[in-house]
Tab-separated table of C-alpha atoms in Angstrom:
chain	number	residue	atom	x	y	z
A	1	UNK	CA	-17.306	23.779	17.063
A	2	UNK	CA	-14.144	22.278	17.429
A	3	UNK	CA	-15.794	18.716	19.141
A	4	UNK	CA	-18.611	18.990	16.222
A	5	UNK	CA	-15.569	18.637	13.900
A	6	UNK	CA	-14.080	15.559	16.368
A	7	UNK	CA	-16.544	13.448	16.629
A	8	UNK	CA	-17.958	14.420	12.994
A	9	UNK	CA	-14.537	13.401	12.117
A	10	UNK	CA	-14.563	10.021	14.605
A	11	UNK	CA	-18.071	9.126	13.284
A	12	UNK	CA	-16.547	9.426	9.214
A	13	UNK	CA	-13.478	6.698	10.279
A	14	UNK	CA	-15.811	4.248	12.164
A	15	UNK	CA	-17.905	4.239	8.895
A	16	UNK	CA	-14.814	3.806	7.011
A	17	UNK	CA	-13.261	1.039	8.971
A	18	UNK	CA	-16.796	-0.678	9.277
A	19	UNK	CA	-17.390	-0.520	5.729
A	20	UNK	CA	-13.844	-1.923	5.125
A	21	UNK	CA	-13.986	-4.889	8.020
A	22	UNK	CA	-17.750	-5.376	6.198
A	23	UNK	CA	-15.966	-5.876	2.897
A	24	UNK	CA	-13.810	-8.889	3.855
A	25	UNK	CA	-16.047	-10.769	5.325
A	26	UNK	CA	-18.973	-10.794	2.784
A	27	UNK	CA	-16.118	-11.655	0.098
A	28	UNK	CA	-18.248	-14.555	-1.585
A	29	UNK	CA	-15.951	-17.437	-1.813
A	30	UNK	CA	-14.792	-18.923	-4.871
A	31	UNK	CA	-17.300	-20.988	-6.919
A	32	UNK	CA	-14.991	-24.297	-6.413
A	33	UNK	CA	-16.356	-23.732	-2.321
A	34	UNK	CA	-19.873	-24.793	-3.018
A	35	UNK	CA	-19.535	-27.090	-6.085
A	36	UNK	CA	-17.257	-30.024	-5.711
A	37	UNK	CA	-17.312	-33.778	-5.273
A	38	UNK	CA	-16.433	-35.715	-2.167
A	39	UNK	CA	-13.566	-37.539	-1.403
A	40	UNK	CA	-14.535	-40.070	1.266
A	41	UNK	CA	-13.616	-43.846	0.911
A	42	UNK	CA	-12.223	-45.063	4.618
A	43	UNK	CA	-9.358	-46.748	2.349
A	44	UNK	CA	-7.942	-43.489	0.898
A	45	UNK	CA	-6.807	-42.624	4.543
A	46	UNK	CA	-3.007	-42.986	4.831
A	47	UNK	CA	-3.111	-45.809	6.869
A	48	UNK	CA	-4.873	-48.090	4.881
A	49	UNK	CA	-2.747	-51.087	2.634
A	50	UNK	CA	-2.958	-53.509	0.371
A	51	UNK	CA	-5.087	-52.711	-2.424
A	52	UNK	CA	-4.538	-51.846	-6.356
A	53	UNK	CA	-7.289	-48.855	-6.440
A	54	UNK	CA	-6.558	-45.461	-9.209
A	55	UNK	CA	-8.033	-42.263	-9.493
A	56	UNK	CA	-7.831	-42.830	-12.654
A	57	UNK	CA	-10.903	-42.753	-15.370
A	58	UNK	CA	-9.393	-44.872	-17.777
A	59	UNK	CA	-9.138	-48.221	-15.304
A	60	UNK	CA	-10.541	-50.057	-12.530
A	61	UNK	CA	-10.992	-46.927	-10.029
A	62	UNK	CA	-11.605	-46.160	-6.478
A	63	UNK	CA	-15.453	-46.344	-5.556
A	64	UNK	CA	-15.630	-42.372	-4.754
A	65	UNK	CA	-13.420	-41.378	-7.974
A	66	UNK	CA	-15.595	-39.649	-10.153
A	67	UNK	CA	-13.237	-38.002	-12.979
A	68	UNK	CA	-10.659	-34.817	-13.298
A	69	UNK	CA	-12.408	-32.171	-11.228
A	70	UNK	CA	-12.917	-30.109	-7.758
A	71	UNK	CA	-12.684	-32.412	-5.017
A	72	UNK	CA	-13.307	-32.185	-0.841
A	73	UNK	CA	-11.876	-34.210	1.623
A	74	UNK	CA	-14.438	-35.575	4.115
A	75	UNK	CA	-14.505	-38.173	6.689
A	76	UNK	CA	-14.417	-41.416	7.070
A	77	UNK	CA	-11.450	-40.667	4.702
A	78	UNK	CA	-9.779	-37.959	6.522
A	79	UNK	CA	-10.017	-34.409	6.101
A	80	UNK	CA	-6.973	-33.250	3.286
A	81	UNK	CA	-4.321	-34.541	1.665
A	82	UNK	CA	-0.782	-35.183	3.784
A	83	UNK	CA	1.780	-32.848	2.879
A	84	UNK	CA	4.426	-35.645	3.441
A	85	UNK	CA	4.642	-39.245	1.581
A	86	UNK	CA	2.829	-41.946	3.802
A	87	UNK	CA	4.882	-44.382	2.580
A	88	UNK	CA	4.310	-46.604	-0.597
A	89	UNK	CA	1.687	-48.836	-0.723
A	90	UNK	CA	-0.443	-46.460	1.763
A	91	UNK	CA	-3.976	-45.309	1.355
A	92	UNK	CA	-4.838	-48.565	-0.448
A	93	UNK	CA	-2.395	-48.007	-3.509
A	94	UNK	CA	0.763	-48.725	-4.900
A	95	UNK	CA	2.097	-45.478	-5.287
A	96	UNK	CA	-0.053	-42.809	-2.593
A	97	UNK	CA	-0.253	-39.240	-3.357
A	98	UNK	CA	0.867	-36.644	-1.303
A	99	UNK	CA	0.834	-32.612	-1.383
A	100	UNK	CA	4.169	-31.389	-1.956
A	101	UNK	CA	3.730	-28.117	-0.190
A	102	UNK	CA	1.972	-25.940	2.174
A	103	UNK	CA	-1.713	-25.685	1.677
A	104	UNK	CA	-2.881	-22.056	1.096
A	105	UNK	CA	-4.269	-19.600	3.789
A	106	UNK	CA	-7.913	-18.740	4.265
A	107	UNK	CA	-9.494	-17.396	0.944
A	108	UNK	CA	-6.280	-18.578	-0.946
A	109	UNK	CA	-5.388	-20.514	-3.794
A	110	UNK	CA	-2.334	-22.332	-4.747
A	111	UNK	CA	-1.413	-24.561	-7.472
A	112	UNK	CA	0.931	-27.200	-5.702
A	113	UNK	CA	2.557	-30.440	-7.082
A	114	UNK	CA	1.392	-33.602	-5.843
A	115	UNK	CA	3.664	-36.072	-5.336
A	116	UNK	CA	3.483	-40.265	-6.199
A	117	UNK	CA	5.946	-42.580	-3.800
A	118	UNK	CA	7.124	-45.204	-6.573
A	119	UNK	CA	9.203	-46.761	-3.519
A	120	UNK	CA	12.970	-47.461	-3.185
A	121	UNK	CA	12.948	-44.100	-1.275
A	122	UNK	CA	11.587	-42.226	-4.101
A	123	UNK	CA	8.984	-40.372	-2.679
A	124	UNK	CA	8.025	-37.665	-5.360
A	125	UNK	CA	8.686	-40.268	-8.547
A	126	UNK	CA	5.896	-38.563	-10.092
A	127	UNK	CA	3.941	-35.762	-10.645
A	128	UNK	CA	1.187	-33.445	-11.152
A	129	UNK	CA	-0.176	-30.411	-10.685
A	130	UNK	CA	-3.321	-29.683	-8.521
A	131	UNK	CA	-5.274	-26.272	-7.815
A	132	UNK	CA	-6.131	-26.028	-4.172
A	133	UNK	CA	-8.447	-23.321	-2.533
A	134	UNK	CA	-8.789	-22.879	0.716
A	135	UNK	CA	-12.444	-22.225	1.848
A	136	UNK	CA	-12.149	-21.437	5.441
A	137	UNK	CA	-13.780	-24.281	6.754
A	138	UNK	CA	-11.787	-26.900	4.552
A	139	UNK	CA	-10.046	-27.418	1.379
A	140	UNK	CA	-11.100	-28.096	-2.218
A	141	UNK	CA	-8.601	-29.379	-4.662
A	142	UNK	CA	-8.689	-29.682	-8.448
A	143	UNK	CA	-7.492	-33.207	-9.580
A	144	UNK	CA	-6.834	-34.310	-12.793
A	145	UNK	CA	-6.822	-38.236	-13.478
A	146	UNK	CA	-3.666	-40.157	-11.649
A	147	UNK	CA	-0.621	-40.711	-14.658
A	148	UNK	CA	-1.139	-44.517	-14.176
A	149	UNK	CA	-2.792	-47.122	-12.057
A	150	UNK	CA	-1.885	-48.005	-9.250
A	151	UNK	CA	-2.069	-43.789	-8.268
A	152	UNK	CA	-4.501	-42.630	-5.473
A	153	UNK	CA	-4.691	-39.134	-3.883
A	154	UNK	CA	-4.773	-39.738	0.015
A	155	UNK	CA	-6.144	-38.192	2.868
A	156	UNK	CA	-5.490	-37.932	6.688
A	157	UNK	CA	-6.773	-36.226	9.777
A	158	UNK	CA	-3.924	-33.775	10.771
């Protein structure tokens, strides 16, 4: 009787712990996972120069801007943004844009500033905030329009 109570007890925790481990990973992902644009003009990578392109609406903008809204990183572009300044006049802009932070962990979001190198050392001259989820796989990040032109958001491979 008392091994009838053990392993009736054994079986009731491996149900537990299954049902638990089961929980996390059918956790649906966050809507911004599955319904984004793409991010992936070769000249937003960080070591592209020498060009005037904005990710901004209002002006003359980058060929795969399409407005404020969830974006993904893909290739031939890179695959997220930098979390350090490339360097003004990097990823085919003026002033680049560059995470200023640590992007979130799996299943995560964070709402981090992104930073605009104006040059003479001034690496985070201006800024904005930006939502960024982590989807396992990749990221997605919630842009808005860049303050000005010449602004990009860039992208490397890390």
């Amino acid at each position: 009787s008392n091994v009838k109570v053990l392993i009736t007890f054994n079986v009731v925790i491996l149900t537990v712990a299954y049902l638990a481990f089961a929980a996390t990973i059918s956790d649906p992902l966050p809507q911004q996972c599955s319904r984004y644009r793409i991010l992936n003009d070769t000249s937003r990578n960080t070591h592209h120069e020498n060009h005037a392109y904005c990710d901004n609406s209002d002006y003359p903008y980058s060929p795969d801007w399409r407005g404020p809204g969830w974006y993904r990183i893909t290739f031939p572009a890179g695959l997220q943004m930098p979390t350090q300044s490339p360097g003004v006049y990097h990823c085919s802009t003026g002033q680049p844009g560059w995470l200023n932070g640590t992007h979130p962990q799996p299943g995560k979001n964070a709402t981090l500033p992104v930073c605009f190198d104006i040059g003479a050392g001034t690496t985070c001259g201006i800024q904005v905030k930006v939502n960024v989820t982590n989807c396992g796989e990749y990221y997605v990040y919630q842009l808005p329009n860049t303050p000005t032109c010449a602004q990009r958001y860039c992208a490397y491979v890390p």
